[in-house]
Amino acid sequence: MPYEVVIGLEVHAQLLTASKLFCGCSTAFGAAANTQTCPVCLGMPGVLPVINGKAVEFAIRTGLALNCTVAPMNRFARKNYFYPDLPKGYQISQYELPICEHGWLEIGHNGTPKRVRIRRAHLEEDAGKNLHQGIAGASHVDLNRAGTPLLEIVTEPDMRTPDEAIAYLKMLRDILVYLEVCDGNMEEGSLRCEPNLSLRPVGSPTLGTKVELKNINSFKYAKAAMEYEIKRQTKVLDEGGTLVQETRLWNPEKKETAPMRSKEEAHDYRYFPDPDLVPLHISKEWIEQIRGTLRELLDARKNRLKEQFGLSDYSVDVLASDKKFLEYFEKCAAEDKSGLSKIEVGKELANCITIEFRGLARKMNSRAGFEQSNTPLPLRHPDSSEYGEIWQGTLIPAKNLMELVAMKLRGEISGPIYKAVLEEMFFSRGKTASEIIEAKGLTQVSDEGSLEKFIDEVIAKNPQQVEQYRGGKEAVYGFFVGQVMKASGGKANPAKVNELLKRKLTQ
Ligand code: ADP
Ligand code: ZN
Ligand code: MG
């Protein structure tokens, strides 16, 4: 039976505050065990937690960027369970009144823009760490991490493939990093992802029994674990079995998931509002002020681009007019392996994205039957499903574009060929510059014999201009270069043409 895959993600982002969520202890990583603790995060009786304003600010900043509503009043709750790394016997979290709700992120996976709804984002404290290695017959507990602020971001079950879930996760990570609220490091656990996955018969309106996946510390493992689960669940259902709702752990060595706990042994957390913490009231003014800092972040980023890549105000403004442009630019620049200067590469790349792409998008839109748009950025045609593809880098993967830009900068291809290849890349989906150049026979002509033939032809055909040049009118030189390039179909190596042409004309 064909099944539909249903995925929802729970992501824990460790917030980059200097101190913990309810006490002044440092959150710095790597200190000796239990040196960054105090009576509050050790869970001593009689102590009182005090909320860290920066953590609340970061949660609001993230909520705004994720299109959430920020609750004017929200509250902390106790999530009760026993574990050695949780000295209070409960974790302070948020339950029925989270700080952010009802957001969304648009992922442009495979060209079709798709909205993943975000159910909630709430603040909570992290637990400590149990250490099982190095001590024979004993386990130790390090509470340095206990009380570190986390933002848990939970989606609706809106994703339908592991690739879609990864696209969401990557986009979320990029946003958190850009907002400077989380370092986004999955390997070190500052960004933790728990996919929930179920199957249901195609067309079924009800959700199937889900499994929650843990112990995933990279995009690679996230994808592998989800793919494994799809196979496992399909097999169980095909054989007429039933699935149990459970938490399963990814085992990277065996490349499989195994049950950790089932619903029968699932915790009853007995959530209740934390009586030690007053409800959190968030004023409109504060929210607006934080919205302003989002703009400042953008300005800082624009300045960085100007400095790093020598971009003009105009280029930076066009790029910054949509975060997706900026992200694509930076993604491409990061793929540059040409060895050329950042300024050289940055300028060419910015020209390509802000000017060449505009022309190509016009063509794309008119091919798709859309009116030619006169807006400054016709790439943003709202009905064009291809729109997302450009900036997701699926239309022209960043690596491919950089290969082409480097070829142009090194003079390996002429301007007209650059444009022709770019257009082909734009419409051919994923072909590389070298593939296109080879397939279309656009390889540059550098051998002197062939070039001399073109030059001799041009000289023979234009005696008048030759006379002018030899008579001292140097301005006609450009005419010859143009004619030779034209004769070669744009394939002549410009540097070589120069050299030979000068020689021939002065002979
Ligand atoms: P739990 O209480 O077990 O954490 P929730 O209902 O709070 O479950 O959902 C947790 C995550 O699982 C959310 O991201 C949600 O979208 C997702 N989810 C819920 N039900 C399903 C399902 N049947 N299949 C896939 N994902 C699901
Ligand atoms: Zn402390
Ligand atoms: Mg859960």
Coordinates of C-alpha atoms and ligand atoms in Angstrom, one line a residue:
M1 CA 0.0 0.0 0.0
P2 CA 1.3 3.5 -0.8
Y3 CA 1.9 5.5 2.4
E4 CA 2.2 9.2 2.9
V5 CA 5.1 10.2 5.3
V6 CA 4.2 12.8 7.9
I7 CA 7.0 14.6 9.8
G8 CA 6.9 17.3 12.6
L9 CA 10.1 18.6 14.2
E10 CA 11.0 19.6 17.7
V11 CA 14.2 21.6 17.8
H12 CA 16.0 22.8 20.9
A13 CA 18.2 25.8 20.4
Q14 CA 20.7 26.7 23.1
L15 CA 20.5 30.5 23.5
L16 CA 23.7 32.5 23.4
T17 CA 23.3 34.3 26.7
A18 CA 26.3 34.8 29.0
S19 CA 24.5 33.5 32.0
K20 CA 21.9 30.9 32.8
L21 CA 18.1 31.2 32.5
F22 CA 17.3 31.7 36.2
C23 CA 20.7 32.5 37.9
G24 CA 23.9 34.4 37.2
C25 CA 26.1 31.3 36.6
S26 CA 28.2 31.4 33.4
T27 CA 27.1 29.3 30.4
A28 CA 30.6 29.1 29.0
F29 CA 31.5 25.7 27.6
G30 CA 34.4 23.5 28.7
A31 CA 34.9 24.5 32.4
A32 CA 35.8 22.0 35.0
A33 CA 32.8 20.0 36.2
N34 CA 30.4 21.7 38.6
T35 CA 32.4 24.9 38.8
Q36 CA 29.6 26.9 37.1
T37 CA 26.9 26.3 39.6
C38 CA 25.2 28.0 42.5
P39 CA 22.4 27.1 44.9
V40 CA 19.7 28.0 42.3
C41 CA 20.9 25.8 39.5
L42 CA 21.9 23.1 42.0
G43 CA 18.3 23.0 43.1
M44 CA 18.9 23.8 46.8
P45 CA 15.7 24.2 48.9
G46 CA 14.5 27.8 49.6
V47 CA 16.2 29.5 46.6
L48 CA 14.3 31.6 44.1
P49 CA 14.8 31.7 40.4
V50 CA 15.0 35.1 38.6
I51 CA 14.4 35.3 34.8
N52 CA 17.3 36.3 32.5
G53 CA 16.0 39.2 30.4
K54 CA 18.4 38.5 27.6
A55 CA 17.0 35.0 27.1
V56 CA 13.5 36.5 26.9
E57 CA 14.7 39.0 24.3
F58 CA 16.3 36.3 22.2
A59 CA 13.1 34.3 22.3
I60 CA 11.1 37.3 21.1
R61 CA 13.7 38.1 18.4
T62 CA 13.4 34.5 17.2
G63 CA 9.6 34.5 17.4
L64 CA 9.4 37.6 15.3
A65 CA 11.7 36.2 12.7
L66 CA 9.6 33.0 12.6
N67 CA 6.4 35.0 12.0
C68 CA 5.1 34.0 15.5
T69 CA 2.7 35.9 17.7
V70 CA 4.5 37.0 20.9
A71 CA 2.2 36.4 23.8
P72 CA 1.7 39.5 25.9
M73 CA 1.5 37.3 28.9
N74 CA 3.2 33.9 29.2
R75 CA 4.1 31.7 32.1
F76 CA 6.6 29.1 33.3
A77 CA 5.6 25.7 34.4
R78 CA 7.2 22.8 36.2
K79 CA 7.7 19.6 34.2
N80 CA 8.2 17.0 36.9
Y81 CA 10.4 13.9 36.5
F82 CA 13.3 12.3 38.3
Y83 CA 16.7 12.0 36.8
P84 CA 20.2 12.4 38.3
D85 CA 21.0 15.4 36.1
L86 CA 17.9 17.2 37.2
P87 CA 18.6 18.2 40.9
K88 CA 15.3 20.0 41.5
G89 CA 13.2 17.0 40.4
Y90 CA 11.5 19.2 37.8
Q91 CA 12.5 21.3 34.8
I92 CA 11.3 24.8 34.5
S93 CA 9.6 25.0 31.1
Q94 CA 6.5 26.6 29.5
Y95 CA 3.4 24.6 28.9
E96 CA 0.0 26.0 28.2
L97 CA 1.2 29.6 27.8
P98 CA 4.4 29.6 25.6
I99 CA 6.1 32.9 24.7
C100 CA 5.7 32.5 21.0
E101 CA 3.0 30.7 18.9
H102 CA 1.5 30.3 15.5
G103 CA 4.4 31.1 13.2
W104 CA 5.6 29.7 10.0
L105 CA 8.7 29.4 7.8
E106 CA 8.6 29.1 4.0
I107 CA 10.9 26.5 2.6
G108 CA 11.4 26.5 -1.1
H109 CA 12.2 22.8 -1.4
N110 CA 12.3 21.5 -5.0
G111 CA 11.1 24.8 -6.3
T112 CA 7.6 24.8 -4.9
P113 CA 7.4 27.3 -2.0
K114 CA 6.0 25.5 1.0
R115 CA 4.9 26.8 4.4
V116 CA 5.8 24.9 7.5
R117 CA 3.7 26.0 10.4
I118 CA 5.4 26.6 13.7
R119 CA 3.1 25.6 16.5
R120 CA 5.1 27.2 19.4
A121 CA 8.4 28.3 20.6
H122 CA 8.9 28.2 24.4
L123 CA 11.7 28.9 26.9
E124 CA 13.0 26.2 29.2
E125 CA 16.1 25.3 31.1
D126 CA 18.6 22.6 30.1
A127 CA 19.5 19.7 32.4
G128 CA 23.0 18.7 33.5
K129 CA 25.1 15.9 32.1
N130 CA 25.6 12.4 33.5
L131 CA 29.2 11.1 32.9
H132 CA 29.6 7.4 32.5
Q133 CA 33.1 7.2 31.3
G134 CA 36.4 7.1 33.0
I135 CA 35.1 6.1 36.4
A136 CA 34.9 2.3 37.0
G137 CA 31.6 1.2 38.6
A138 CA 30.3 4.8 39.0
S139 CA 28.6 7.6 37.1
H140 CA 29.2 11.2 37.9
V141 CA 27.0 14.3 37.3
D142 CA 28.2 17.6 35.9
L143 CA 25.7 20.4 36.5
N144 CA 27.5 23.1 34.6
R145 CA 24.9 22.9 31.9
A146 CA 21.9 22.7 34.3
G147 CA 19.8 25.9 33.9
T148 CA 21.3 26.9 30.5
P149 CA 18.5 28.6 28.4
L150 CA 16.9 26.7 25.6
L151 CA 14.3 27.7 23.1
E152 CA 12.2 24.7 22.0
I153 CA 10.7 25.3 18.5
V154 CA 7.9 22.9 17.6
T155 CA 6.4 22.6 14.1
E156 CA 3.0 21.3 13.0
P157 CA 3.2 17.9 11.3
D158 CA 3.6 19.6 7.9
M159 CA 6.6 18.0 6.3
R160 CA 6.2 15.1 3.9
T161 CA 9.7 13.9 3.1
P162 CA 13.0 13.7 5.0
D163 CA 14.5 16.2 2.5
E164 CA 11.7 18.7 3.3
A165 CA 12.4 18.3 7.0
I166 CA 16.1 18.9 6.4
A167 CA 15.4 21.9 4.3
Y168 CA 13.3 23.3 7.2
L169 CA 16.0 22.5 9.7
K170 CA 18.8 24.1 7.6
M171 CA 16.7 27.2 7.1
L172 CA 15.9 27.4 10.8
R173 CA 19.6 26.9 11.7
D174 CA 20.6 29.7 9.3
I175 CA 18.0 32.1 10.8
L176 CA 19.1 31.3 14.4
V177 CA 22.7 32.0 13.5
Y178 CA 21.8 35.1 11.6
L179 CA 19.8 36.4 14.6
E180 CA 22.9 35.7 16.8
V181 CA 20.7 33.9 19.3
C182 CA 22.3 30.4 18.8
D183 CA 25.6 29.2 17.4
G184 CA 23.7 26.5 15.4
N185 CA 26.3 23.8 16.2
M186 CA 24.5 20.4 15.9
E187 CA 27.6 18.3 16.6
E188 CA 28.2 20.1 19.9
G189 CA 24.5 19.9 20.8
S190 CA 23.7 23.6 20.8
L191 CA 21.1 22.8 18.2
R192 CA 19.2 19.5 18.8
C193 CA 16.6 18.1 16.6
E194 CA 13.9 15.5 17.3
P195 CA 12.0 14.4 14.3
N196 CA 8.5 12.9 14.8
L197 CA 7.5 10.6 12.0
S198 CA 4.5 8.6 11.1
L199 CA 2.9 7.0 8.0
R200 CA -0.6 6.9 6.8
P201 CA -2.4 5.5 3.7
V202 CA -2.3 8.1 0.9
G203 CA -5.4 10.2 1.1
S204 CA -6.2 9.4 4.8
P205 CA -7.3 12.4 6.7
T206 CA -6.1 11.1 10.1
L207 CA -2.6 11.0 11.4
G208 CA -0.8 7.7 11.9
T209 CA 1.0 6.5 15.1
K210 CA 4.1 8.5 15.4
V211 CA 7.6 7.7 16.6
E212 CA 9.9 10.4 18.1
L213 CA 13.6 10.1 17.1
K214 CA 16.4 11.2 19.4
N215 CA 20.2 11.1 19.5
I216 CA 20.6 13.0 16.2
N217 CA 23.6 15.4 16.1
S218 CA 24.0 16.2 12.4
F219 CA 21.9 16.8 9.3
K220 CA 23.2 13.6 7.9
Y221 CA 22.0 11.5 10.9
A222 CA 18.7 13.3 10.8
K223 CA 18.1 12.3 7.2
A224 CA 19.4 8.8 7.7
A225 CA 17.2 8.2 10.8
M226 CA 14.1 9.4 9.1
E227 CA 14.8 7.3 6.0
Y228 CA 15.4 4.3 8.2
E229 CA 12.1 4.9 10.1
I230 CA 10.1 5.1 6.8
K231 CA 11.5 1.7 5.8
R232 CA 10.9 0.2 9.2
Q233 CA 7.3 1.5 9.6
T234 CA 6.4 0.6 6.0
K235 CA 7.5 -3.0 6.7
V236 CA 5.5 -3.3 9.9
L237 CA 2.4 -1.9 8.2
D238 CA 2.8 -4.0 5.1
E239 CA 3.1 -7.1 7.2
G240 CA -0.2 -6.2 8.8
G241 CA 1.4 -5.2 12.1
T242 CA 0.6 -2.1 14.2
L243 CA 3.1 0.6 15.3
V244 CA 3.5 1.6 18.9
Q245 CA 3.9 5.2 19.8
E246 CA 7.4 5.4 21.3
T247 CA 10.7 7.3 21.4
R248 CA 13.5 5.6 19.4
L249 CA 17.2 6.3 19.5
W250 CA 19.3 6.6 16.4
N251 CA 22.3 4.4 16.5
P252 CA 24.9 5.8 14.1
E253 CA 27.1 2.7 14.2
K254 CA 24.3 0.3 13.3
K255 CA 22.6 2.9 11.2
E256 CA 19.2 2.0 12.7
T257 CA 16.8 3.2 15.4
A258 CA 15.9 1.2 18.5
P259 CA 13.2 1.8 21.1
M260 CA 14.1 3.9 24.1
R261 CA 10.8 4.2 25.9
S262 CA 7.2 3.4 24.9
K263 CA 4.1 5.2 25.8
E264 CA 3.3 2.8 28.6
E265 CA 6.4 3.9 30.4
A266 CA 6.1 7.5 29.2
H267 CA 6.3 10.1 31.8
D268 CA 3.4 11.8 33.3
Y269 CA 5.0 15.2 33.8
R270 CA 2.3 16.7 36.0
Y271 CA 2.9 20.1 34.6
F272 CA 1.8 23.0 36.8
P273 CA 2.5 26.7 36.8
D274 CA 5.7 27.4 38.7
P275 CA 4.7 29.3 41.9
D276 CA 8.2 30.8 42.2
L277 CA 8.0 32.7 39.0
V278 CA 5.5 35.5 38.2
P279 CA 3.8 35.5 34.8
L280 CA 5.9 37.2 32.2
H281 CA 4.3 40.4 30.8
I282 CA 5.7 41.6 27.5
S283 CA 4.9 45.1 26.5
K284 CA 4.2 46.2 22.9
E285 CA 7.0 48.7 23.2
W286 CA 9.5 46.1 24.0
I287 CA 8.4 43.9 21.1
E288 CA 8.7 46.9 18.7
Q289 CA 12.1 47.7 20.1
I290 CA 13.3 44.2 19.4
R291 CA 11.8 44.3 15.9
G292 CA 14.1 47.4 15.5
T293 CA 17.1 45.3 16.5
L294 CA 16.3 42.9 13.7
R295 CA 16.8 45.8 11.3
E296 CA 20.1 46.7 12.9
L297 CA 21.2 43.2 12.4
L298 CA 20.5 43.6 8.7
D299 CA 22.4 46.9 8.6
A300 CA 25.4 45.3 10.3
R301 CA 25.3 42.5 7.7
K302 CA 25.1 45.0 4.9
N303 CA 28.2 46.8 6.2
R304 CA 30.0 43.6 6.5
L305 CA 29.3 42.8 2.9
K306 CA 30.5 46.2 1.8
E307 CA 33.7 45.8 3.6
Q308 CA 34.4 42.2 2.7
F309 CA 33.5 42.3 -0.9
G310 CA 33.8 46.0 -1.8
L311 CA 30.1 46.0 -3.0
S312 CA 28.5 49.3 -3.9
D313 CA 25.6 50.7 -1.9
Y314 CA 23.3 49.9 -4.8
S315 CA 24.3 46.2 -5.0
V316 CA 24.0 45.8 -1.2
D317 CA 20.6 47.4 -1.2
V318 CA 19.3 45.2 -3.9
L319 CA 20.7 42.2 -2.3
A320 CA 19.3 43.2 1.1
S321 CA 15.9 43.9 -0.3
D322 CA 15.1 40.3 0.4
K323 CA 16.8 38.1 2.9
K324 CA 16.8 35.3 0.3
F325 CA 19.0 37.3 -2.1
L326 CA 21.5 38.0 0.7
E327 CA 21.6 34.4 1.7
Y328 CA 22.1 33.2 -1.8
F329 CA 24.9 35.7 -2.3
E330 CA 26.7 34.6 0.9
K331 CA 26.1 30.9 0.1
C332 CA 27.8 31.4 -3.3
A333 CA 30.6 33.5 -2.0
A334 CA 31.3 30.8 0.6
E335 CA 31.7 28.3 -2.3
D336 CA 34.4 30.4 -4.1
K337 CA 37.6 28.4 -4.5
S338 CA 39.0 30.5 -7.3
G339 CA 41.9 32.0 -5.2
L340 CA 41.0 35.4 -6.7
S341 CA 40.5 38.4 -4.3
K342 CA 37.2 38.6 -2.5
I343 CA 36.6 42.0 -3.9
E344 CA 36.9 40.8 -7.5
V345 CA 34.8 37.8 -6.9
G346 CA 32.2 39.7 -4.8
K347 CA 31.7 42.4 -7.5
E348 CA 31.2 39.9 -10.3
L349 CA 28.9 37.8 -8.2
A350 CA 26.8 40.8 -7.1
N351 CA 26.5 41.9 -10.8
C352 CA 25.4 38.4 -11.7
I353 CA 22.7 38.2 -9.1
T354 CA 21.4 41.8 -9.2
I355 CA 21.7 42.4 -13.0
E356 CA 22.1 39.2 -15.0
F357 CA 19.5 37.3 -13.0
R358 CA 17.0 40.0 -13.5
G359 CA 17.2 39.7 -17.3
L360 CA 17.0 35.9 -17.0
A361 CA 14.0 36.1 -14.6
R362 CA 12.2 38.3 -17.1
K363 CA 12.8 35.6 -19.8
M364 CA 11.6 33.0 -17.3
N365 CA 8.5 34.8 -16.4
S366 CA 7.6 35.5 -20.1
R367 CA 8.3 31.9 -21.0
A368 CA 5.9 31.0 -18.2
G369 CA 3.4 33.3 -19.7
F370 CA 3.6 36.0 -17.1
E371 CA 3.5 39.7 -18.0
Q372 CA 6.9 41.3 -18.1
S373 CA 7.2 43.0 -14.8
N374 CA 8.6 46.4 -14.3
T375 CA 9.2 46.1 -10.6
P376 CA 12.8 46.6 -9.7
L377 CA 13.1 42.9 -9.0
P378 CA 10.9 40.9 -11.3
L379 CA 12.4 37.7 -9.8
R380 CA 9.8 38.2 -7.1
H381 CA 6.8 37.5 -9.4
P382 CA 4.4 36.1 -6.8
D383 CA 3.0 33.4 -9.0
S384 CA 6.3 32.1 -10.2
S385 CA 6.9 28.8 -8.5
E386 CA 10.5 29.1 -9.8
Y387 CA 11.1 32.0 -7.6
G388 CA 12.0 29.9 -4.6
E389 CA 14.3 27.7 -6.7
I390 CA 16.6 30.5 -7.5
W391 CA 17.3 31.4 -3.9
Q392 CA 17.3 27.9 -2.6
G393 CA 20.1 27.4 -5.0
T394 CA 18.3 24.5 -6.8
L395 CA 18.1 26.4 -10.1
I396 CA 21.8 27.2 -10.1
P397 CA 23.6 25.5 -7.2
A398 CA 26.1 28.0 -5.6
K399 CA 29.0 25.8 -6.5
N400 CA 28.1 25.8 -10.2
L401 CA 27.6 29.6 -10.3
M402 CA 31.0 30.2 -8.7
E403 CA 32.7 27.9 -11.2
L404 CA 31.3 30.1 -14.0
V405 CA 32.1 33.4 -12.3
A406 CA 35.7 32.2 -11.8
M407 CA 36.0 31.2 -15.4
K408 CA 34.9 34.7 -16.5
L409 CA 37.3 36.4 -14.0
R410 CA 40.2 34.3 -15.2
G411 CA 39.5 35.2 -18.8
E412 CA 38.8 31.6 -19.7
I413 CA 35.5 32.6 -21.3
S414 CA 34.5 35.8 -23.0
G415 CA 31.6 38.0 -21.9
P416 CA 29.1 36.6 -24.5
I417 CA 29.9 33.0 -23.6
Y418 CA 29.5 33.8 -19.9
K419 CA 26.0 35.1 -20.6
A420 CA 25.1 32.2 -22.8
V421 CA 26.3 29.6 -20.3
L422 CA 24.6 31.5 -17.5
E423 CA 21.3 31.4 -19.4
E424 CA 21.7 27.7 -20.1
M425 CA 22.4 27.0 -16.4
F426 CA 19.4 29.0 -15.4
F427 CA 17.0 26.9 -17.6
S428 CA 18.8 23.5 -17.5
R429 CA 18.5 22.9 -13.8
G430 CA 21.7 21.8 -12.3
K431 CA 24.1 21.5 -15.3
T432 CA 27.6 22.8 -14.6
A433 CA 29.4 25.4 -16.6
S434 CA 31.9 22.8 -17.9
E435 CA 29.2 20.5 -19.0
I436 CA 27.4 23.2 -20.9
I437 CA 30.6 24.5 -22.5
E438 CA 31.5 21.1 -23.6
A439 CA 28.1 20.1 -24.9
K440 CA 27.7 23.3 -26.8
G441 CA 31.2 23.3 -28.2
L442 CA 31.9 26.6 -26.5
T443 CA 35.4 25.7 -25.4
Q444 CA 37.7 28.7 -25.7
V445 CA 39.9 28.9 -28.8
S446 CA 43.5 29.7 -27.7
D447 CA 45.6 28.1 -30.3
E448 CA 47.4 30.6 -32.4
G449 CA 46.8 29.0 -35.7
S450 CA 43.0 29.2 -35.4
L451 CA 43.1 32.7 -34.0
E452 CA 45.4 33.9 -36.8
K453 CA 42.9 32.7 -39.3
F454 CA 40.2 34.8 -37.8
I455 CA 42.4 37.8 -37.5
D456 CA 43.7 37.5 -41.1
E457 CA 40.1 37.3 -42.3
V458 CA 39.1 40.4 -40.4
I459 CA 42.1 42.4 -41.6
A460 CA 41.6 41.3 -45.2
K461 CA 37.9 42.3 -45.1
N462 CA 38.5 45.8 -43.6
P463 CA 41.3 47.5 -45.4
Q464 CA 39.9 51.0 -44.7
Q465 CA 40.0 50.5 -40.9
V466 CA 43.5 49.0 -41.1
E467 CA 44.7 52.1 -42.9
Q468 CA 43.0 54.3 -40.3
Y469 CA 44.7 52.3 -37.4
R470 CA 48.1 52.4 -39.0
G471 CA 47.6 56.1 -39.6
G472 CA 47.4 56.6 -35.9
K473 CA 43.6 56.3 -35.2
E474 CA 43.9 53.9 -32.3
A475 CA 40.2 54.1 -31.5
V476 CA 39.5 51.6 -34.3
Y477 CA 41.4 49.0 -32.4
G478 CA 38.3 48.0 -30.4
F479 CA 36.5 47.5 -33.7
F480 CA 39.0 44.8 -34.7
V481 CA 38.7 43.0 -31.3
G482 CA 34.9 43.0 -31.7
Q483 CA 35.1 41.6 -35.2
V484 CA 37.5 38.8 -34.3
M485 CA 35.4 37.8 -31.3
K486 CA 32.3 37.8 -33.5
A487 CA 34.1 35.7 -36.2
S488 CA 35.0 33.2 -33.5
G489 CA 31.5 33.0 -32.1
G490 CA 32.7 34.6 -28.9
K491 CA 35.1 31.7 -28.3
A492 CA 38.4 33.4 -29.0
N493 CA 40.7 33.8 -25.9
P494 CA 40.6 37.6 -25.5
A495 CA 44.1 37.9 -24.1
K496 CA 45.6 35.9 -27.0
V497 CA 43.5 37.9 -29.5
N498 CA 45.0 41.1 -28.1
E499 CA 48.5 39.9 -28.4
L500 CA 48.2 38.6 -32.0
L501 CA 46.0 41.4 -33.3
K502 CA 48.5 44.1 -32.1
R503 CA 51.3 42.2 -33.7
K504 CA 49.4 41.7 -37.0
L505 CA 48.2 45.3 -37.2
T506 CA 51.6 46.8 -36.7
Q507 CA 53.3 44.4 -39.1
Ligands
ADP1 P1 4.3 14.9 22.1 O1 3.3 15.3 23.2 O2 4.5 13.5 22.0 O3 5.6 15.7 22.1 P2 3.0 16.6 20.2 O4 1.6 16.4 19.7 O5 3.3 17.7 21.1 O6 3.6 15.2 20.7 O7 3.9 16.8 18.9 C1 5.3 16.8 18.9 C2 5.7 16.9 17.5 O8 5.3 15.8 16.7 C3 5.2 18.1 16.7 O9 6.2 18.7 15.9 C4 4.1 17.6 15.9 O10 3.9 18.3 14.7 C5 4.6 16.2 15.6 N1 3.5 15.2 15.4 C6 2.4 15.1 16.1 N2 1.7 14.0 15.7 C7 2.4 13.5 14.6 C8 2.2 12.4 13.7 N3 1.1 11.6 13.8 N4 3.1 12.2 12.8 C9 4.2 12.9 12.7 N5 4.4 14.0 13.5 C10 3.6 14.3 14.5
ZN2 ZN 23.6 28.9 39.0
MG3 MG 7.7 15.3 22.0

